[in-house]
mmCIF file of C-alpha atoms in Angstrom:
data_model
loop_
_atom_site.group_PDB
_atom_site.id
_atom_site.type_symbol
_atom_site.label_atom_id
_atom_site.label_comp_id
_atom_site.label_asym_id
_atom_site.label_seq_id
_atom_site.Cartn_x
_atom_site.Cartn_y
_atom_site.Cartn_z
ATOM 1 C CA UNK T 248 119.221 92.238 71.771
ATOM 2 C CA UNK T 249 115.738 90.973 72.585
ATOM 3 C CA UNK T 250 115.414 92.893 75.861
ATOM 4 C CA UNK T 251 116.664 96.231 74.516
ATOM 5 C CA UNK T 252 113.136 97.594 73.836
ATOM 6 C CA UNK T 253 112.118 96.732 77.408
ATOM 7 C CA UNK T 254 115.147 98.530 78.816
ATOM 8 C CA UNK T 255 114.314 101.631 76.780
ATOM 9 C CA UNK T 256 110.633 101.444 77.715
ATOM 10 C CA UNK T 257 111.162 101.122 81.454
ATOM 11 C CA UNK T 258 113.808 103.854 81.684
ATOM 12 C CA UNK T 259 111.906 106.349 79.518
ATOM 13 C CA UNK T 260 108.536 105.651 81.143
ATOM 14 C CA UNK T 261 109.957 106.088 84.640
ATOM 15 C CA UNK T 262 111.723 109.278 83.577
ATOM 16 C CA UNK T 263 108.491 110.640 82.082
ATOM 17 C CA UNK T 264 106.567 109.856 85.261
ATOM 18 C CA UNK T 265 109.235 111.460 87.446
ATOM 19 C CA UNK T 266 109.318 114.552 85.230
ATOM 20 C CA UNK T 267 105.515 114.832 85.296
ATOM 21 C CA UNK T 268 105.390 114.609 89.088
ATOM 22 C CA UNK T 269 108.176 117.195 89.389
ATOM 23 C CA UNK T 270 106.314 119.598 87.129
ATOM 24 C CA UNK T 271 103.101 119.179 89.106
ATOM 25 C CA UNK T 272 104.856 119.615 92.468
ATOM 26 C CA UNK T 273 106.439 122.841 91.252
ATOM 27 C CA UNK T 274 102.993 124.135 90.351
ATOM 28 C CA UNK T 275 101.678 122.964 93.707
ATOM 29 C CA UNK T 276 104.348 125.041 95.441
ATOM 30 C CA UNK T 277 103.337 128.074 93.358
ATOM 31 C CA UNK T 278 106.599 128.223 91.457
ATOM 32 C CA UNK T 279 106.370 130.649 88.562
ATOM 33 C CA UNK T 280 106.597 128.823 85.233
ATOM 34 C CA UNK T 281 105.829 130.771 82.080
ATOM 35 C CA UNK T 282 103.134 129.649 79.675
ATOM 36 C CA UNK T 283 105.569 128.745 76.876
ATOM 37 C CA UNK T 284 107.875 126.827 79.185
ATOM 38 C CA UNK T 285 104.990 124.944 80.795
ATOM 39 C CA UNK T 286 103.675 123.888 77.403
ATOM 40 C CA UNK T 287 107.170 122.916 76.225
ATOM 41 C CA UNK T 288 107.889 120.705 79.229
ATOM 42 C CA UNK T 289 104.461 119.066 79.372
ATOM 43 C CA UNK T 290 104.535 118.331 75.627
ATOM 44 C CA UNK T 291 108.054 116.882 75.985
ATOM 45 C CA UNK T 292 106.932 114.596 78.812
ATOM 46 C CA UNK T 293 103.946 113.326 76.826
ATOM 47 C CA UNK T 294 106.104 112.708 73.746
ATOM 48 C CA UNK T 295 108.732 110.805 75.734
ATOM 49 C CA UNK T 296 106.014 108.726 77.380
ATOM 50 C CA UNK T 297 104.462 107.927 74.012
ATOM 51 C CA UNK T 298 107.819 107.000 72.480
ATOM 52 C CA UNK T 299 108.443 104.595 75.353
ATOM 53 C CA UNK T 300 105.174 102.829 74.519
ATOM 54 C CA UNK T 301 106.332 102.297 70.933
ATOM 55 C CA UNK T 302 109.531 100.671 72.157
ATOM 56 C CA UNK T 303 107.568 98.360 74.448
ATOM 57 C CA UNK T 304 105.589 97.131 71.433
ATOM 58 C CA UNK T 305 108.805 96.063 69.686
ATOM 59 C CA UNK T 306 109.291 93.484 72.426
ATOM 60 C CA UNK T 307 106.028 91.748 71.558
ATOM 61 C CA UNK T 308 105.827 88.991 68.994
ATOM 62 C CA UNK T 309 102.465 90.386 67.842
ATOM 63 C CA UNK T 310 102.436 94.150 68.570
ATOM 64 C CA UNK T 311 98.942 94.685 67.193
ATOM 65 C CA UNK T 312 97.579 92.251 69.766
ATOM 66 C CA UNK T 313 98.981 94.320 72.648
ATOM 67 C CA UNK T 314 95.476 95.416 73.635
ATOM 68 C CA UNK T 315 94.840 91.889 74.926
ATOM 69 C CA UNK T 316 97.283 92.546 77.766
ATOM 70 C CA UNK T 317 94.608 94.499 79.653
ATOM 71 C CA UNK T 318 92.211 91.552 79.721
ATOM 72 C CA UNK T 319 93.855 89.924 82.739
ATOM 73 C CA UNK T 320 94.146 92.980 84.970
ATOM 74 C CA UNK T 321 92.808 91.177 88.032
ATOM 75 C CA UNK T 322 95.653 88.645 88.125
ATOM 76 C CA UNK T 323 98.525 89.987 86.048
ATOM 77 C CA UNK T 324 100.986 92.744 86.951
ATOM 78 C CA UNK T 325 101.717 93.126 83.237
ATOM 79 C CA UNK T 326 98.053 93.849 82.556
ATOM 80 C CA UNK T 327 98.032 96.377 85.379
ATOM 81 C CA UNK T 328 101.157 98.055 84.035
ATOM 82 C CA UNK T 329 99.693 98.339 80.524
ATOM 83 C CA UNK T 330 96.388 99.719 81.813
ATOM 84 C CA UNK T 331 97.933 102.137 84.295
ATOM 85 C CA UNK T 332 100.553 103.459 81.916
ATOM 86 C CA UNK T 333 97.935 103.984 79.241
ATOM 87 C CA UNK T 334 96.007 105.992 81.825
ATOM 88 C CA UNK T 335 99.112 107.985 82.692
ATOM 89 C CA UNK T 336 99.772 108.881 79.042
ATOM 90 C CA UNK T 337 96.148 109.990 78.702
ATOM 91 C CA UNK T 338 96.370 112.160 81.826
ATOM 92 C CA UNK T 339 99.707 113.566 80.695
ATOM 93 C CA UNK T 340 98.089 114.516 77.400
ATOM 94 C CA UNK T 341 95.228 116.205 79.240
ATOM 95 C CA UNK T 342 97.705 118.005 81.477
ATOM 96 C CA UNK T 343 99.441 119.316 78.363
ATOM 97 C CA UNK T 344 96.125 120.369 76.842
ATOM 98 C CA UNK T 345 95.163 122.339 79.950
ATOM 99 C CA UNK T 346 98.577 124.011 79.954
ATOM 100 C CA UNK T 347 97.862 125.094 76.392
ATOM 101 C CA UNK T 348 94.375 126.296 77.383
ATOM 102 C CA UNK T 349 95.698 128.019 80.500
ATOM 103 C CA UNK T 350 93.244 126.184 82.784
ATOM 104 C CA UNK T 351 95.164 125.801 86.055
ATOM 105 C CA UNK T 352 92.325 124.199 88.064
ATOM 106 C CA UNK T 353 91.799 121.325 85.624
ATOM 107 C CA UNK T 354 95.551 121.033 85.204
ATOM 108 C CA UNK T 355 95.851 120.590 88.954
ATOM 109 C CA UNK T 356 93.359 117.706 88.927
ATOM 110 C CA UNK T 357 95.215 116.043 86.058
ATOM 111 C CA UNK T 358 98.397 116.419 88.085
ATOM 112 C CA UNK T 359 96.861 114.739 91.133
ATOM 113 C CA UNK T 360 95.523 111.749 89.227
ATOM 114 C CA UNK T 361 98.569 111.574 86.948
ATOM 115 C CA UNK T 362 100.869 111.400 89.968
ATOM 116 C CA UNK T 363 98.863 108.610 91.600
ATOM 117 C CA UNK T 364 98.568 106.604 88.385
ATOM 118 C CA UNK T 365 102.224 107.209 87.525
ATOM 119 C CA UNK T 366 103.483 105.913 90.870
ATOM 120 C CA UNK T 367 101.182 102.897 90.577
ATOM 121 C CA UNK T 368 102.593 102.274 87.100
ATOM 122 C CA UNK T 369 106.179 102.152 88.340
ATOM 123 C CA UNK T 370 105.176 99.789 91.137
ATOM 124 C CA UNK T 371 103.349 97.521 88.694
ATOM 125 C CA UNK T 372 106.320 97.552 86.311
ATOM 126 C CA UNK T 373 108.647 96.468 89.100
ATOM 127 C CA UNK T 374 106.314 93.758 90.400
ATOM 128 C CA UNK T 375 106.371 92.044 86.996
ATOM 129 C CA UNK T 376 109.956 91.053 87.759
ATOM 130 C CA UNK T 377 109.666 90.188 91.450
ATOM 131 C CA UNK T 378 109.337 86.461 90.789
ATOM 132 C CA UNK T 379 110.885 83.482 92.647
ATOM 133 C CA UNK T 380 111.963 81.883 89.351
ATOM 134 C CA UNK T 381 114.716 84.510 88.991
ATOM 135 C CA UNK T 382 116.437 84.970 92.378
ATOM 136 C CA UNK T 383 118.338 88.094 91.273
ATOM 137 C CA UNK T 384 115.058 89.898 90.642
ATOM 138 C CA UNK T 385 113.042 88.550 93.552
ATOM 139 C CA UNK T 386 113.758 91.283 96.098
ATOM 140 C CA UNK T 387 112.834 94.763 97.257
ATOM 141 C CA UNK T 388 115.866 96.088 95.364
ATOM 142 C CA UNK T 389 114.026 95.664 92.068
ATOM 143 C CA UNK T 390 111.159 97.879 93.225
ATOM 144 C CA UNK T 391 113.481 100.503 94.707
ATOM 145 C CA UNK T 392 115.646 100.586 91.565
ATOM 146 C CA UNK T 393 112.653 101.307 89.330
ATOM 147 C CA UNK T 394 111.507 104.177 91.543
ATOM 148 C CA UNK T 395 115.054 105.551 91.824
ATOM 149 C CA UNK T 396 115.268 105.818 88.029
ATOM 150 C CA UNK T 397 112.248 108.112 88.108
ATOM 151 C CA UNK T 398 113.648 110.011 91.095
ATOM 152 C CA UNK T 399 116.964 110.714 89.378
ATOM 153 C CA UNK T 400 115.978 111.312 85.761
ATOM 154 C CA UNK T 401 112.540 112.897 86.199
ATOM 155 C CA UNK T 402 113.398 115.987 88.274
ATOM 156 C CA UNK T 403 116.648 116.374 86.347
ATOM 157 C CA UNK T 404 114.869 116.403 82.978
ATOM 158 C CA UNK T 405 112.337 118.997 84.132
ATOM 159 C CA UNK T 406 114.992 121.042 85.916
ATOM 160 C CA UNK T 407 117.309 120.961 82.922
ATOM 161 C CA UNK T 408 114.619 122.395 80.627
ATOM 162 C CA UNK T 409 113.724 125.030 83.219
ATOM 163 C CA UNK T 410 117.368 126.020 83.481
ATOM 164 C CA UNK T 411 117.680 126.405 79.722
ATOM 165 C CA UNK T 412 114.621 128.665 79.889
ATOM 166 C CA UNK T 413 116.148 130.513 82.888
ATOM 167 C CA UNK T 414 113.177 129.616 85.090
ATOM 168 C CA UNK T 415 114.700 127.051 87.445
ATOM 169 C CA UNK T 416 113.346 127.658 90.951
ATOM 170 C CA UNK T 417 114.527 124.616 92.921
ATOM 171 C CA UNK T 418 117.922 123.184 93.852
ATOM 172 C CA UNK T 419 118.249 120.557 91.157
ATOM 173 C CA UNK T 420 121.778 119.593 92.238
ATOM 174 C CA UNK T 421 120.637 118.761 95.769
ATOM 175 C CA UNK T 422 117.649 116.724 94.560
ATOM 176 C CA UNK T 423 119.859 114.816 92.122
ATOM 177 C CA UNK T 424 122.492 114.123 94.779
ATOM 178 C CA UNK T 425 119.813 112.626 97.038
ATOM 179 C CA UNK T 426 118.725 110.363 94.193
ATOM 180 C CA UNK T 427 122.320 109.350 93.491
ATOM 181 C CA UNK T 428 122.922 108.522 97.158
ATOM 182 C CA UNK T 429 119.847 106.277 97.238
ATOM 183 C CA UNK T 430 120.903 104.692 93.949
ATOM 184 C CA UNK T 431 124.431 103.943 95.181
ATOM 185 C CA UNK T 432 123.070 102.398 98.375
ATOM 186 C CA UNK T 433 120.597 100.294 96.397
ATOM 187 C CA UNK T 434 123.285 98.980 94.028
ATOM 188 C CA UNK T 435 125.585 98.136 96.947
ATOM 189 C CA UNK T 436 122.852 96.282 98.843
ATOM 190 C CA UNK T 437 121.682 94.518 95.676
ATOM 191 C CA UNK T 438 125.197 93.326 94.819
ATOM 192 C CA UNK T 439 125.752 92.128 98.376
ATOM 193 C CA UNK T 440 122.450 90.236 98.373
ATOM 194 C CA UNK T 441 123.361 88.468 95.121
ATOM 195 C CA UNK T 442 126.549 86.999 96.554
ATOM 196 C CA UNK T 443 124.711 85.954 99.707
ATOM 197 C CA UNK T 444 121.878 84.266 97.823
ATOM 198 C CA UNK T 445 121.159 81.139 95.804
ATOM 199 C CA UNK T 446 123.723 79.813 93.277
ATOM 200 C CA UNK T 447 121.763 81.410 90.433
ATOM 201 C CA UNK T 448 121.920 84.772 92.202
ATOM 202 C CA UNK T 449 125.666 84.372 92.747
ATOM 203 C CA UNK T 450 126.086 83.560 89.054
ATOM 204 C CA UNK T 451 124.163 86.724 88.183
ATOM 205 C CA UNK T 452 126.467 88.729 90.438
ATOM 206 C CA UNK T 453 129.544 87.279 88.758
ATOM 207 C CA UNK T 454 128.149 88.017 85.298
ATOM 208 C CA UNK T 455 127.337 91.549 86.383
ATOM 209 C CA UNK T 456 130.796 92.330 87.753
ATOM 210 C CA UNK T 457 132.451 90.816 84.673
ATOM 211 C CA UNK T 458 130.362 92.948 82.325
ATOM 212 C CA UNK T 459 131.658 96.101 80.654
ATOM 213 C CA UNK T 460 128.094 97.429 80.944
ATOM 214 C CA UNK T 461 128.388 97.453 84.736
ATOM 215 C CA UNK T 462 131.672 99.332 84.782
ATOM 216 C CA UNK T 463 130.481 101.695 82.075
ATOM 217 C CA UNK T 464 127.466 102.440 84.230
ATOM 218 C CA UNK T 465 129.627 103.034 87.303
ATOM 219 C CA UNK T 466 131.963 105.333 85.373
ATOM 220 C CA UNK T 467 129.092 107.453 84.011
ATOM 221 C CA UNK T 468 127.571 107.540 87.503
ATOM 222 C CA UNK T 469 130.795 108.726 89.157
ATOM 223 C CA UNK T 470 131.432 111.461 86.585
ATOM 224 C CA UNK T 471 127.842 112.690 86.957
ATOM 225 C CA UNK T 472 128.216 112.625 90.744
ATOM 226 C CA UNK T 473 131.239 114.928 90.573
ATOM 227 C CA UNK T 474 129.409 117.228 88.159
ATOM 228 C CA UNK T 475 126.474 117.705 90.517
ATOM 229 C CA UNK T 476 128.723 118.032 93.556
ATOM 230 C CA UNK T 477 130.579 120.795 91.711
ATOM 231 C CA UNK T 478 127.332 122.502 90.700
ATOM 232 C CA UNK T 479 125.984 122.287 94.254
ATOM 233 C CA UNK T 480 129.151 123.577 95.932
ATOM 234 C CA UNK T 481 129.702 126.497 93.569
ATOM 235 C CA UNK T 482 126.019 127.467 93.457
ATOM 236 C CA UNK T 483 126.505 129.461 90.298
ATOM 237 C CA UNK T 484 123.528 131.161 88.677
ATOM 238 C CA UNK T 485 123.737 129.061 85.532
ATOM 239 C CA UNK T 486 124.742 125.436 85.130
ATOM 240 C CA UNK T 487 123.043 124.690 81.821
ATOM 241 C CA UNK T 488 125.945 122.792 80.293
ATOM 242 C CA UNK T 489 126.735 121.002 83.554
ATOM 243 C CA UNK T 490 123.123 119.935 84.037
ATOM 244 C CA UNK T 491 122.763 118.771 80.449
ATOM 245 C CA UNK T 492 126.012 116.801 80.586
ATOM 246 C CA UNK T 493 125.018 115.286 83.912
ATOM 247 C CA UNK T 494 121.595 114.359 82.574
ATOM 248 C CA UNK T 495 123.071 112.589 79.533
ATOM 249 C CA UNK T 496 125.531 110.683 81.732
ATOM 250 C CA UNK T 497 122.847 109.576 84.183
ATOM 251 C CA UNK T 498 120.470 108.608 81.386
ATOM 252 C CA UNK T 499 123.256 106.441 79.959
ATOM 253 C CA UNK T 500 124.026 105.033 83.417
ATOM 254 C CA UNK T 501 120.413 104.071 84.103
ATOM 255 C CA UNK T 502 120.046 102.586 80.631
ATOM 256 C CA UNK T 503 123.202 100.463 80.970
ATOM 257 C CA UNK T 504 122.040 99.309 84.387
ATOM 258 C CA UNK T 505 118.634 98.332 83.036
ATOM 259 C CA UNK T 506 120.120 96.403 80.099
ATOM 260 C CA UNK T 507 122.343 94.566 82.572
ATOM 261 C CA UNK T 508 119.298 93.872 84.751
ATOM 262 C CA UNK T 509 117.716 91.948 81.893
ATOM 263 C CA UNK T 510 120.756 90.280 80.350
ATOM 264 C CA UNK T 511 122.408 88.976 83.530
ATOM 265 C CA UNK T 512 119.328 87.326 85.052
ATOM 266 C CA UNK T 513 119.548 83.549 85.500
ATOM 267 C CA UNK T 514 116.515 81.312 86.010
ATOM 268 C CA UNK T 515 116.309 78.567 88.608
#
């Protein structure tokens, strides 16, 4: 599948950005995170971000010429995405380094700039696809969906690792449920807009609803929703297995949704 590397890249990059921002916000709120755990999470984020870059290169016909993508930054959203995400990976690496060195002041600055650059990266990634030539993509839903992936997977990834280290200090279930509510609303509005749009958009909607990927995504989403509702209602001290299972399900759900995003699109 030609678009598979892009699906992996966008999901992993948005998850890495969301996890990075979560980690920085926890520090900003003076949440106690041990040295070893901080290094573990920051290294994990940088590795995931770097792996996503490798997958993006597989999509190119000439991977070693990828550097040329930055040459048109003034006019191309793709060039902006490449440049910004490269900057984010660099800042994430610095953030990790300052965790290792125990330098909280420089780590804070890396967090500020990494958050700004990361959010700009997600926006640039989404804008690549907001094009009139593909009616199913040419809407605000595309932008929201890309940010929602980071909102769901990022905090959950960071929170899951913190829970395994017994250092979780925020209500991960509540944060995840908010992300799931926004995601469900976005999918509903997106589907409705397809069937109220141009013939090509309607055709995309029909392909989507006929796809096993769509229903697989919905099934994983619903199971994860019940898991986090259960975790939130019971408020038990430890939900390591629940959180990990929920994370895997939502990662699969977002990935299936992103593959469907690429494969069901129909040009004018």
